[in-house]
Amino acid sequence: MATSDDKPSLNFVQEIVENDLKTGKWDGRVHTRFPPEPNGYLHIGHAKSICLNFGLAEQYGGKCNLRFDDTNPVKEEDEYVRSIIDDVRWLGFDWGDQPLFASDYFQQMRDYAVQLIKAGKAYVCDLAPEQTREYRGTLTSPGKDSPFRNRSVEENLDLFERMRRGEFEDGSRTLRAKIDMASPNFNMRDPVMYRVLRAAHHRTGDAWCLYPMYDWAHGIEDSIEGITHSICTLEFENHRPLYDWFLDSLDIHHPQQIEFARLELTYTVMSKRKLLELVTDGLVTGWDDPRMPTLSAMRRRGYTPESIRTFCRDIGVAKFKSTIDATRLENAVREDLNKHAPRVMGVLRPLKVVIENYPEDRTEELEAVNNPEDPGAGTRTVPFSRVIYIERDDFREDAPRKYFRLAPGREVRLRYAYFITCTDVIKDDATGEVSELRCTYDPATHGGDSPDGRKVKGTLHWVSAQHAACAEVRLYDRLFVKENPDSAKDPADYKTYLNPDSLETLRSCMVEPSLTAASVGARFQFERQGYFCVDPDSSADALVFNRTVSLRDSWAKIEKKQK
Ligand code: ATP
Ligand code: MG
């Protein structure tokens, strides 16, 4: 997007930041943070938040913290911490020294809580969770004051200290903010700040049996770090009065909370709870199963960090909810790979072709272009010999007139090699299936050029049988068949929309020999077949490729047909 004077137009968060820089609100500082809870792997929605927060810091010469919001010990694990660090780095962002942890502020948070108690703004409440809910009232009726609301400061201080020491059962007491049980905003009806919970924390171990609630903890974390713009998703809009109330009541550094619409993508789910369920139920092979919307899955599948950043930039940042078509992400990947991925030849479903007039003992090294989009990428050689494989789909025995590939009696070009003509079709006696083709080649068409202006309509990719390496190729389709799997009447039912054909494994593919040297993560375009990436399961003698994305957007076509 560009305005008339060619300055890129600003999103509303950039406008806020620029305005603050103009008025000197934060003394010219821009300090954001990305605060994941380490209870799962990062997904493409997180990438939007990462690009926004780190992007602002980059753009305005500020800082962005990577902070783990690890205040709930039950679901958090070190494995997630490590994966998040890897993913943010992979996306191309840097947070200076060490990542930060909310758990490092537990003592400070507790001291602030004591400060609120002393100011008469927090109290220990003995209502059980069930009762607390009842007392909260409903959307249409005000809540009721807790019978413990008017405890003395001394009693509250004493009880809170004993909660901290572990004198009370899990869930038996809470510390609550004393705000307004009749507030039209539920979040302001004396929200719980602390609960008693005996659970080992991934970093603090058993040091605490008192854990802070998100709304209480989050603003303090931001404040301690000197954050200027605390950016979160829209669901937190009506938590903002509480965020403000806590920081105002403590009279400490008070960042501005700004909400934006979270990224939703078609044909996938993005809640960590659901993604975890797919993993634990064995419906995918893991968090990095290439069909998952996680960043580790996208990396494994061959998506580039550049394409994800481009996608996040292009979808923009707004205040209103919208669902983004998955094809937009795929297009960004395709465009990036088109520029950078070297071209190779690989045959996914091989059909043997014997070129009868080609000498049996001969091998030629033919020159092939590495990337027509990038002249600097140079050329390589591919071996050619008498027996080759072509794609099964590239031959039809009863070919219609408009079929431009190989058929009995027809001539096609083998890319970088020769023109060949099909002279005979050999079938398996038992199945009747075509098992082999017999062809002749025209030596005058060396390199695939026609000497006499003779035209062929089809150009096929191929590999030399004696030189090819066998490979496993995994083809992926959408994980869900439904555009919005979350729209099921019963939210638990999203699993019924899983696509049973989301993975097709081809085990006898044949690829050009140069690929045996490719390292894990290397990306290629298999000519006419799409973009592929070497899977971590791959080794030099058992190659495994993931198809990152097909060459064109085949889904758009299918959907059009279905309409
Ligand atoms: P879930 O609700 O599935 O647990 P979450 O939003 O709670 O996800 P966090 O780890 O708390 O996950 O998220 C870290 C940051 O990423 C938060 O600031 C959150 O606003 C942001 N974020 C999470 N999901 C999205 C999304 N789909 N689009 C944009 N930002 C997101
Ligand atoms: Mg969260």
Coordinates of C-alpha atoms and ligand atoms in Angstrom, one line a residue:
M1 CA 0.0 0.0 0.0
A2 CA 1.3 3.4 -0.8
T3 CA -0.2 6.9 -0.6
S4 CA 0.1 9.5 -3.3
D5 CA 3.5 10.8 -2.1
D6 CA 4.8 7.2 -2.1
K7 CA 5.2 7.1 1.6
P8 CA 3.9 3.7 2.8
S9 CA 0.6 4.3 4.7
L10 CA 0.8 3.6 8.4
N11 CA -1.2 1.1 10.3
F12 CA -3.1 2.4 13.3
V13 CA -0.4 1.2 15.7
Q14 CA 2.3 2.9 13.8
E15 CA 0.2 6.1 13.9
I16 CA 0.0 5.9 17.7
V17 CA 3.7 5.4 17.9
E18 CA 4.5 8.2 15.6
N19 CA 2.2 10.5 17.4
D20 CA 3.8 9.6 20.7
L21 CA 7.2 10.3 19.2
K22 CA 6.0 13.7 18.1
T23 CA 4.6 14.6 21.5
G24 CA 7.5 13.2 23.4
K25 CA 5.1 11.0 25.5
W26 CA 7.8 8.4 26.2
D27 CA 10.8 10.6 25.9
G28 CA 11.3 9.3 22.4
R29 CA 11.4 5.6 23.5
V30 CA 9.7 2.8 21.7
H31 CA 9.8 -0.4 23.7
T32 CA 7.5 -3.3 22.8
R33 CA 7.4 -7.0 23.9
F34 CA 6.3 -10.3 22.6
P35 CA 4.9 -12.2 25.6
P36 CA 4.2 -15.9 24.7
E37 CA 3.0 -18.3 27.4
P38 CA 5.3 -21.3 27.0
N39 CA 2.4 -23.7 26.8
G40 CA 2.7 -24.7 23.2
Y41 CA 4.6 -24.0 20.0
L42 CA 4.2 -20.7 18.2
H43 CA 1.8 -20.6 15.2
I44 CA 1.4 -18.3 12.3
G45 CA -0.9 -16.0 14.4
H46 CA 2.0 -15.5 16.8
A47 CA 4.1 -14.6 13.8
K48 CA 1.8 -11.7 13.1
S49 CA 2.4 -10.4 16.7
I50 CA 6.1 -11.0 16.5
C51 CA 6.4 -9.1 13.2
L52 CA 4.3 -6.3 14.6
N53 CA 6.2 -5.9 17.9
F54 CA 9.7 -6.6 16.7
G55 CA 8.9 -4.6 13.5
L56 CA 8.0 -1.5 15.4
A57 CA 11.1 -1.7 17.5
E58 CA 13.2 -2.0 14.3
Q59 CA 11.4 0.7 12.5
Y60 CA 11.6 3.3 15.2
G61 CA 15.0 2.4 16.7
G62 CA 13.5 1.0 19.8
K63 CA 13.6 -2.3 21.6
C64 CA 11.4 -5.4 21.8
N65 CA 11.6 -7.9 24.6
L66 CA 11.0 -11.6 24.2
R67 CA 9.3 -12.3 27.5
F68 CA 7.9 -15.6 28.6
D69 CA 4.6 -15.1 30.4
D70 CA 5.1 -18.2 32.5
T71 CA 2.7 -17.5 35.4
N72 CA 0.7 -20.8 35.1
P73 CA 2.9 -23.7 36.1
V74 CA 0.4 -26.4 35.1
K75 CA 0.7 -26.2 31.4
E76 CA 4.2 -24.8 30.9
E77 CA 7.3 -26.6 29.9
D78 CA 10.9 -26.0 29.0
E79 CA 10.4 -27.7 25.6
Y80 CA 8.1 -24.9 24.7
V81 CA 10.5 -22.3 25.8
R82 CA 13.2 -23.7 23.6
S83 CA 11.0 -24.0 20.6
I84 CA 9.8 -20.4 21.0
I85 CA 13.3 -19.1 21.1
D86 CA 14.2 -21.1 18.0
D87 CA 11.1 -19.9 16.1
V88 CA 11.6 -16.2 16.9
R89 CA 15.2 -16.4 15.8
W90 CA 14.3 -18.3 12.7
L91 CA 11.8 -15.6 11.8
G92 CA 14.8 -13.2 11.8
F93 CA 14.3 -11.3 15.1
D94 CA 16.7 -10.6 17.9
W95 CA 16.0 -9.5 21.5
G96 CA 19.5 -8.6 22.6
D97 CA 20.8 -10.5 25.7
Q98 CA 18.6 -13.1 27.3
P99 CA 14.9 -13.8 27.0
L100 CA 13.0 -12.5 30.0
F101 CA 10.7 -14.5 32.3
A102 CA 7.6 -13.3 34.1
S103 CA 8.5 -15.8 36.8
D104 CA 11.6 -13.7 37.6
Y105 CA 9.2 -11.0 38.9
F106 CA 7.2 -13.2 41.3
Q107 CA 8.7 -11.6 44.3
Q108 CA 8.2 -8.1 43.0
M109 CA 4.6 -8.9 42.1
R110 CA 4.0 -10.2 45.6
D111 CA 5.5 -6.9 47.0
Y112 CA 3.1 -4.9 44.9
A113 CA 0.2 -7.0 46.1
V114 CA 1.2 -6.2 49.7
Q115 CA 1.2 -2.5 48.6
L116 CA -2.4 -2.8 47.3
I117 CA -3.5 -4.6 50.5
K118 CA -2.0 -1.8 52.6
A119 CA -3.8 0.8 50.4
G120 CA -7.1 -1.1 51.1
K121 CA -7.4 -2.1 47.5
A122 CA -7.0 -5.8 47.8
Y123 CA -8.4 -8.5 50.2
V124 CA -8.2 -12.1 50.9
C125 CA -11.4 -13.9 50.0
D126 CA -12.4 -17.3 51.4
L127 CA -15.1 -18.0 48.8
A128 CA -14.6 -21.3 46.9
P129 CA -14.2 -21.0 43.2
E130 CA -17.8 -22.0 42.6
Q131 CA -19.2 -19.4 45.0
T132 CA -16.9 -16.7 43.6
R133 CA -18.6 -17.3 40.3
E134 CA -22.0 -17.1 41.8
Y135 CA -21.2 -13.8 43.5
R136 CA -20.0 -12.3 40.3
G137 CA -23.5 -11.8 39.0
T138 CA -24.4 -11.9 35.3
L139 CA -24.3 -9.7 32.3
T140 CA -27.6 -8.2 33.3
S141 CA -27.4 -8.2 37.0
P142 CA -24.7 -6.8 39.3
G143 CA -22.6 -9.0 41.5
K144 CA -22.7 -9.3 45.3
D145 CA -19.9 -8.2 47.6
S146 CA -18.0 -11.1 49.1
P147 CA -18.6 -11.4 52.8
F148 CA -14.8 -11.2 53.2
R149 CA -14.5 -7.9 51.3
N150 CA -14.2 -5.7 54.4
R151 CA -11.5 -7.5 56.3
S152 CA -9.0 -5.2 58.0
V153 CA -5.7 -4.5 56.3
E154 CA -3.9 -6.3 59.2
E155 CA -6.0 -9.5 58.7
N156 CA -5.5 -9.3 55.0
L157 CA -1.7 -9.0 55.4
D158 CA -1.6 -11.9 57.8
L159 CA -3.7 -14.2 55.6
F160 CA -1.9 -13.3 52.4
E161 CA 1.5 -14.1 54.1
R162 CA 0.1 -17.4 55.3
M163 CA -1.2 -18.2 51.8
R164 CA 2.3 -17.6 50.6
R165 CA 3.7 -19.9 53.3
G166 CA 1.5 -22.7 52.2
E167 CA -0.8 -22.8 55.2
F168 CA -4.0 -23.2 53.1
E169 CA -5.3 -25.8 50.8
D170 CA -5.2 -25.3 47.0
G171 CA -8.1 -23.2 45.8
S172 CA -9.3 -22.4 49.4
R173 CA -8.4 -18.7 49.4
T174 CA -7.7 -16.0 46.8
L175 CA -6.4 -12.5 46.9
R176 CA -8.8 -10.2 45.1
A177 CA -8.7 -6.6 43.9
K178 CA -11.3 -4.4 45.6
I179 CA -12.9 -2.6 42.7
D180 CA -16.6 -2.7 42.0
M181 CA -19.0 -5.7 42.1
A182 CA -21.6 -3.7 40.2
S183 CA -19.3 -2.7 37.4
P184 CA -20.9 -3.3 33.9
N185 CA -17.5 -4.7 33.0
F186 CA -17.1 -8.2 34.5
N187 CA -13.4 -7.9 34.6
M188 CA -13.7 -5.1 37.2
R189 CA -15.9 -7.2 39.6
D190 CA -13.2 -7.8 42.2
P191 CA -11.0 -9.9 40.0
V192 CA -8.8 -12.6 41.5
M193 CA -5.1 -11.6 41.6
Y194 CA -3.7 -14.7 43.3
R195 CA -4.7 -18.3 43.9
V196 CA -3.2 -21.0 46.0
L197 CA -1.8 -23.7 43.9
R198 CA 0.7 -26.4 44.6
A199 CA 2.4 -27.1 41.3
A200 CA 6.0 -27.3 40.3
H201 CA 7.0 -24.4 38.1
H202 CA 9.3 -25.1 35.2
R203 CA 11.8 -22.4 36.5
T204 CA 10.9 -21.6 40.1
G205 CA 10.2 -25.2 41.1
D206 CA 8.4 -25.5 44.5
A207 CA 9.4 -22.0 45.7
W208 CA 5.9 -20.7 45.3
C209 CA 2.5 -22.1 46.1
L210 CA 0.8 -18.8 45.2
Y211 CA 0.5 -18.0 41.5
P212 CA -0.6 -14.7 40.0
M213 CA -3.5 -14.4 37.5
Y214 CA -2.8 -13.1 34.0
D215 CA -4.5 -9.7 34.3
W216 CA -2.6 -8.9 37.5
A217 CA 0.7 -10.2 36.3
H218 CA 0.8 -8.8 32.8
G219 CA 0.7 -5.1 33.5
I220 CA 3.3 -5.5 36.2
E221 CA 5.6 -7.3 33.8
D222 CA 5.2 -4.6 31.2
S223 CA 5.8 -1.9 33.9
I224 CA 8.9 -3.5 35.3
E225 CA 10.4 -3.7 31.8
G226 CA 9.6 -0.1 30.9
I227 CA 7.4 -1.1 28.0
T228 CA 5.9 1.8 26.2
H229 CA 3.3 0.1 23.9
S230 CA 1.8 -3.1 25.2
I231 CA 0.2 -4.6 22.1
C232 CA -2.3 -7.4 22.5
T233 CA -5.3 -8.9 20.7
L234 CA -8.9 -7.6 20.7
E235 CA -10.2 -10.0 23.4
F236 CA -8.2 -7.9 25.9
E237 CA -10.0 -4.7 25.0
N238 CA -12.3 -5.0 28.0
H239 CA -9.5 -6.0 30.2
R240 CA -7.8 -2.7 29.6
P241 CA -9.6 -0.8 32.4
L242 CA -8.2 -3.4 34.8
Y243 CA -4.7 -3.2 33.3
D244 CA -5.0 0.6 33.9
W245 CA -6.5 0.2 37.4
F246 CA -3.7 -1.9 38.7
L247 CA -0.9 0.3 37.4
D248 CA -2.7 3.5 38.5
S249 CA -3.3 2.1 41.9
L250 CA 0.3 1.1 42.3
D251 CA 1.4 4.4 40.8
I252 CA 4.2 2.8 38.7
H253 CA 5.3 3.1 35.1
H254 CA 2.2 2.7 33.0
P255 CA 2.5 1.5 29.4
Q256 CA -0.3 2.1 26.9
Q257 CA -2.3 -1.1 26.0
I258 CA -3.2 -1.3 22.3
E259 CA -5.4 -4.0 20.9
F260 CA -5.4 -5.3 17.3
A261 CA -7.4 -8.1 15.6
R262 CA -5.8 -11.5 15.8
L263 CA -4.9 -13.4 12.6
E264 CA -7.3 -16.1 11.7
L265 CA -6.5 -18.3 8.7
T266 CA -8.9 -20.5 6.7
Y267 CA -8.7 -24.4 6.8
T268 CA -6.9 -24.5 10.1
V269 CA -7.3 -24.0 13.8
M270 CA -5.1 -21.7 15.8
S271 CA -5.9 -22.3 19.4
K272 CA -3.0 -23.9 21.3
R273 CA -5.3 -26.1 23.2
K274 CA -6.6 -27.6 19.9
L275 CA -3.2 -27.9 18.4
L276 CA -2.0 -29.7 21.5
E277 CA -5.0 -32.0 21.2
L278 CA -4.1 -32.9 17.6
V279 CA -0.6 -33.7 18.8
T280 CA -1.5 -35.8 21.9
D281 CA -4.3 -37.6 20.1
G282 CA -1.8 -38.6 17.4
L283 CA -3.8 -37.0 14.6
V284 CA -0.6 -35.4 13.4
T285 CA 2.9 -36.6 14.0
G286 CA 3.9 -33.7 16.3
W287 CA 4.0 -30.0 16.7
D288 CA 6.2 -29.8 13.6
D289 CA 4.1 -32.0 11.4
P290 CA 4.2 -30.0 8.1
R291 CA 0.4 -29.8 8.0
M292 CA 0.3 -27.8 11.3
P293 CA 0.0 -24.0 11.3
T294 CA 2.9 -23.8 13.7
L295 CA 6.2 -22.1 12.7
S296 CA 8.2 -25.2 13.3
A297 CA 5.9 -27.1 11.0
M298 CA 6.2 -24.4 8.3
R299 CA 10.0 -24.4 8.7
R300 CA 10.0 -28.2 8.2
R301 CA 7.7 -27.9 5.3
G302 CA 10.0 -25.5 3.5
Y303 CA 8.3 -22.1 4.1
T304 CA 10.9 -19.3 4.3
P305 CA 11.0 -16.8 7.1
E306 CA 11.0 -14.0 4.5
S307 CA 7.8 -15.2 3.0
I308 CA 6.1 -15.3 6.4
R309 CA 7.3 -11.8 7.2
T310 CA 6.0 -10.6 3.8
F311 CA 2.7 -12.3 4.4
C312 CA 2.4 -10.6 7.8
R313 CA 3.3 -7.2 6.4
D314 CA 0.8 -7.6 3.5
I315 CA -2.2 -8.6 5.6
G316 CA -1.7 -5.5 7.7
V317 CA -2.8 -4.6 11.3
A318 CA -6.3 -3.5 12.0
K319 CA -8.9 -3.2 14.7
F320 CA -11.6 -5.3 13.0
K321 CA -11.7 -9.1 12.8
S322 CA -11.1 -10.8 9.5
T323 CA -10.2 -14.3 8.3
I324 CA -7.3 -14.5 5.9
D325 CA -7.5 -16.9 3.0
A326 CA -4.8 -19.6 3.4
T327 CA -3.9 -19.1 -0.3
R328 CA -2.4 -15.7 0.6
L329 CA 0.2 -17.3 2.7
E330 CA 0.9 -20.0 0.1
N331 CA 1.2 -17.3 -2.5
A332 CA 3.8 -15.5 -0.5
V333 CA 5.8 -18.7 -0.1
R334 CA 5.5 -19.5 -3.8
E335 CA 6.7 -16.0 -4.8
D336 CA 9.7 -16.1 -2.5
L337 CA 10.7 -19.7 -3.6
N338 CA 10.2 -18.8 -7.2
K339 CA 13.0 -16.2 -6.9
H340 CA 15.4 -18.3 -4.8
A341 CA 14.8 -22.0 -5.1
P342 CA 17.1 -23.9 -7.6
R343 CA 15.4 -25.9 -10.2
V344 CA 15.9 -29.7 -10.4
M345 CA 14.1 -32.6 -11.9
G346 CA 12.3 -35.2 -9.9
V347 CA 9.8 -37.8 -11.1
L348 CA 7.1 -38.5 -8.5
R349 CA 5.3 -41.4 -10.1
P350 CA 7.9 -42.9 -12.5
L351 CA 7.2 -44.6 -15.8
K352 CA 10.1 -46.3 -17.5
V353 CA 11.0 -45.2 -21.0
V354 CA 13.6 -47.0 -23.1
I355 CA 15.1 -44.9 -25.9
E356 CA 15.8 -47.7 -28.4
N357 CA 18.1 -45.8 -30.8
Y358 CA 20.2 -44.4 -28.0
P359 CA 23.5 -46.4 -27.5
E360 CA 23.3 -48.7 -24.5
D361 CA 26.7 -47.8 -23.0
R362 CA 26.5 -44.1 -23.5
T363 CA 25.9 -41.4 -20.8
E364 CA 25.9 -37.7 -21.6
E365 CA 26.1 -34.8 -19.2
L366 CA 23.6 -32.2 -20.3
E367 CA 23.6 -28.6 -19.2
A368 CA 20.6 -27.4 -17.2
V369 CA 19.7 -24.0 -15.9
N370 CA 19.6 -23.7 -12.1
N371 CA 17.1 -20.8 -11.9
P372 CA 15.7 -18.9 -14.9
E373 CA 14.6 -16.2 -12.4
D374 CA 18.2 -15.7 -11.2
P375 CA 20.9 -15.7 -13.9
G376 CA 23.5 -15.6 -11.2
A377 CA 22.5 -19.1 -10.1
G378 CA 24.3 -20.6 -13.1
T379 CA 24.0 -24.1 -14.6
R380 CA 24.6 -27.7 -13.7
T381 CA 24.8 -30.9 -15.6
V382 CA 22.3 -33.7 -15.5
P383 CA 23.2 -37.2 -16.8
F384 CA 21.2 -38.7 -19.7
S385 CA 21.2 -42.3 -20.8
R386 CA 19.1 -44.9 -22.7
V387 CA 16.7 -45.7 -20.0
I388 CA 14.9 -42.8 -18.3
Y389 CA 11.8 -42.2 -16.1
I390 CA 9.1 -39.8 -16.9
E391 CA 6.0 -38.9 -15.0
R392 CA 3.2 -41.5 -15.4
D393 CA 0.8 -38.6 -15.9
D394 CA 2.8 -37.4 -18.8
F395 CA 1.7 -40.4 -21.0
R396 CA -1.8 -41.2 -22.2
E397 CA -2.5 -44.2 -24.5
D398 CA -5.8 -42.7 -25.7
A399 CA -4.8 -39.1 -25.8
P400 CA -7.4 -36.5 -26.8
R401 CA -6.2 -34.0 -29.5
K402 CA -5.5 -31.3 -26.9
Y403 CA -3.3 -33.5 -24.8
F404 CA 0.2 -32.2 -25.5
R405 CA 2.3 -34.7 -23.6
L406 CA 3.4 -38.1 -24.7
A407 CA 1.1 -40.6 -26.5
P408 CA 1.7 -43.4 -29.1
G409 CA 3.2 -41.8 -32.2
R410 CA 3.6 -38.4 -30.7
E411 CA 6.7 -36.4 -30.2
V412 CA 7.7 -34.3 -27.1
R413 CA 10.7 -32.5 -25.8
L414 CA 12.7 -33.8 -22.8
R415 CA 13.8 -30.8 -21.0
Y416 CA 17.5 -29.9 -21.7
A417 CA 17.8 -33.2 -23.7
Y418 CA 16.2 -34.3 -26.9
F419 CA 12.9 -34.7 -28.7
I420 CA 11.5 -38.3 -28.3
T421 CA 8.7 -40.1 -30.1
C422 CA 6.7 -42.9 -28.6
T423 CA 6.9 -46.0 -30.7
D424 CA 5.5 -48.7 -28.5
V425 CA 3.6 -49.3 -25.3
I426 CA 4.4 -52.3 -23.1
K427 CA 1.9 -53.5 -20.5
D428 CA 1.9 -55.7 -17.5
D429 CA 0.2 -59.0 -18.6
A430 CA -1.6 -59.5 -15.3
T431 CA -2.9 -55.9 -14.6
G432 CA -3.0 -54.5 -18.1
E433 CA -1.2 -51.4 -16.7
V434 CA 1.3 -49.6 -18.9
S435 CA 4.7 -50.7 -17.5
E436 CA 7.1 -49.3 -20.0
L437 CA 7.4 -47.1 -23.1
R438 CA 9.6 -47.6 -26.1
C439 CA 10.7 -44.4 -27.8
T440 CA 13.2 -43.1 -30.3
Y441 CA 15.1 -39.9 -30.0
D442 CA 16.3 -37.4 -32.7
P443 CA 20.0 -36.8 -32.2
A444 CA 19.7 -33.5 -34.0
T445 CA 17.6 -32.1 -31.2
H446 CA 20.5 -32.1 -28.7
G447 CA 19.8 -29.8 -25.7
G448 CA 16.1 -29.8 -26.5
D449 CA 16.4 -27.4 -29.5
S450 CA 14.7 -28.1 -32.7
P451 CA 17.1 -27.9 -35.7
D452 CA 14.5 -27.4 -38.4
G453 CA 11.9 -25.2 -36.6
R454 CA 9.9 -28.4 -36.0
K455 CA 7.6 -27.6 -33.0
V456 CA 6.5 -29.9 -30.2
K457 CA 3.9 -28.7 -27.8
G458 CA 5.0 -30.6 -24.7
T459 CA 8.1 -30.5 -22.6
L460 CA 8.6 -33.2 -20.0
H461 CA 10.9 -33.5 -17.0
W462 CA 12.8 -36.8 -16.6
V463 CA 15.6 -38.5 -14.8
S464 CA 18.1 -41.0 -16.1
A465 CA 17.3 -44.4 -14.6
Q466 CA 20.8 -45.6 -13.8
H467 CA 21.8 -42.3 -12.3
A468 CA 18.6 -41.3 -10.4
A469 CA 18.3 -41.5 -6.6
C470 CA 15.2 -43.0 -5.1
A471 CA 13.3 -40.7 -2.8
E472 CA 10.3 -40.6 -0.6
V473 CA 8.1 -37.6 -1.2
R474 CA 5.4 -36.4 1.1
L475 CA 2.6 -34.4 -0.5
Y476 CA 0.4 -32.3 1.8
D477 CA -3.0 -30.9 1.5
R478 CA -5.1 -28.8 3.9
L479 CA -5.4 -30.2 7.4
F480 CA -9.1 -29.5 7.4
V481 CA -11.7 -29.8 4.7
K482 CA -13.8 -27.0 6.1
E483 CA -12.9 -23.4 5.6
N484 CA -13.6 -22.6 9.2
P485 CA -13.3 -25.8 11.3
D486 CA -14.1 -23.9 14.4
S487 CA -17.6 -23.1 13.2
A488 CA -18.9 -26.6 14.3
K489 CA -21.9 -26.3 16.6
D490 CA -20.0 -28.2 19.2
P491 CA -16.6 -26.6 19.4
A492 CA -15.1 -29.9 20.3
D493 CA -16.2 -31.2 16.9
Y494 CA -13.5 -29.4 14.8
K495 CA -11.8 -32.8 14.6
T496 CA -14.6 -34.2 12.5
Y497 CA -13.5 -31.8 9.7
L498 CA -10.0 -33.2 9.5
N499 CA -9.0 -33.9 5.9
P500 CA -8.4 -37.7 5.6
D501 CA -6.2 -37.0 2.5
S502 CA -4.0 -34.3 4.0
L503 CA -0.9 -36.5 3.6
E504 CA 0.0 -38.6 0.6
T505 CA 3.4 -40.4 0.8
L506 CA 5.1 -41.5 -2.4
R507 CA 7.8 -44.0 -1.8
S508 CA 9.4 -44.7 -5.2
C509 CA 10.1 -41.2 -6.6
M510 CA 13.2 -40.8 -8.7
V511 CA 15.2 -37.6 -8.5
E512 CA 18.3 -36.3 -10.2
P513 CA 21.6 -37.4 -8.6
S514 CA 22.6 -33.9 -7.6
L515 CA 20.0 -34.1 -4.8
T516 CA 21.9 -36.7 -2.8
A517 CA 24.2 -33.9 -1.7
A518 CA 21.3 -31.7 -0.5
S519 CA 21.2 -30.9 3.2
V520 CA 18.2 -31.0 5.5
G521 CA 16.1 -27.9 5.0
A522 CA 17.4 -27.2 1.5
R523 CA 14.6 -26.1 -0.9
F524 CA 14.1 -26.8 -4.5
Q525 CA 11.7 -26.4 -7.3
F526 CA 11.1 -29.8 -8.9
E527 CA 10.2 -28.7 -12.4
R528 CA 6.5 -28.8 -13.1
Q529 CA 5.8 -30.3 -9.7
G530 CA 6.2 -27.6 -7.1
Y531 CA 8.6 -26.6 -4.4
F532 CA 10.2 -29.2 -2.1
C533 CA 12.3 -29.2 1.0
V534 CA 14.6 -31.9 2.4
D535 CA 13.0 -33.3 5.6
P536 CA 14.9 -33.9 8.8
D537 CA 14.1 -37.7 8.3
S538 CA 16.2 -37.6 5.2
S539 CA 19.7 -39.2 4.8
A540 CA 22.0 -39.5 1.8
D541 CA 20.8 -43.0 1.0
A542 CA 17.2 -42.5 2.0
L543 CA 16.1 -39.1 0.7
V544 CA 12.9 -37.6 2.0
F545 CA 11.3 -34.5 0.6
N546 CA 8.3 -32.5 1.7
R547 CA 6.3 -30.7 -0.9
T548 CA 6.2 -27.1 0.4
V549 CA 3.7 -25.8 -2.0
S550 CA 2.5 -26.7 -5.5
L551 CA 3.5 -24.5 -8.5
R552 CA 0.2 -22.8 -8.9
D553 CA -2.7 -22.4 -6.7
S554 CA -4.5 -25.6 -7.5
W555 CA -7.1 -25.0 -4.8
A556 CA -8.5 -21.9 -6.4
K557 CA -9.2 -23.9 -9.6
I558 CA -10.8 -26.7 -7.7
E559 CA -13.0 -24.4 -5.7
K560 CA -14.1 -22.6 -8.9
K561 CA -15.1 -25.9 -10.4
Q562 CA -17.1 -26.9 -7.4
K563 CA -19.1 -23.6 -7.4
Ligands
ATP1 P1 -4.1 -19.4 23.0 O1 -5.3 -18.5 23.2 O2 -4.3 -20.4 21.8 O3 -3.5 -20.0 24.2 P2 -2.6 -17.1 23.2 O4 -3.0 -15.9 22.5 O5 -3.0 -17.1 24.6 O6 -3.0 -18.4 22.4 P3 0.1 -16.4 23.9 O7 1.2 -17.3 24.1 O8 -0.5 -15.8 25.1 O9 -1.0 -17.3 23.2 O10 0.4 -15.4 22.8 C1 1.5 -14.6 22.8 C2 1.2 -13.3 22.0 O11 0.8 -13.7 20.7 C3 0.1 -12.5 22.6 O12 0.5 -11.2 22.7 C4 -1.1 -12.7 21.7 O13 -1.8 -11.5 21.6 C5 -0.4 -13.0 20.4 N1 -1.2 -13.9 19.5 C6 -1.6 -15.1 19.8 N2 -2.4 -15.6 18.8 C7 -2.5 -14.6 17.9 C8 -3.1 -14.5 16.6 N3 -3.9 -15.5 16.1 N4 -2.9 -13.4 15.9 C9 -2.1 -12.4 16.4 N5 -1.5 -12.4 17.6 C10 -1.7 -13.5 18.3
MG2 MG -2.4 -15.9 26.2

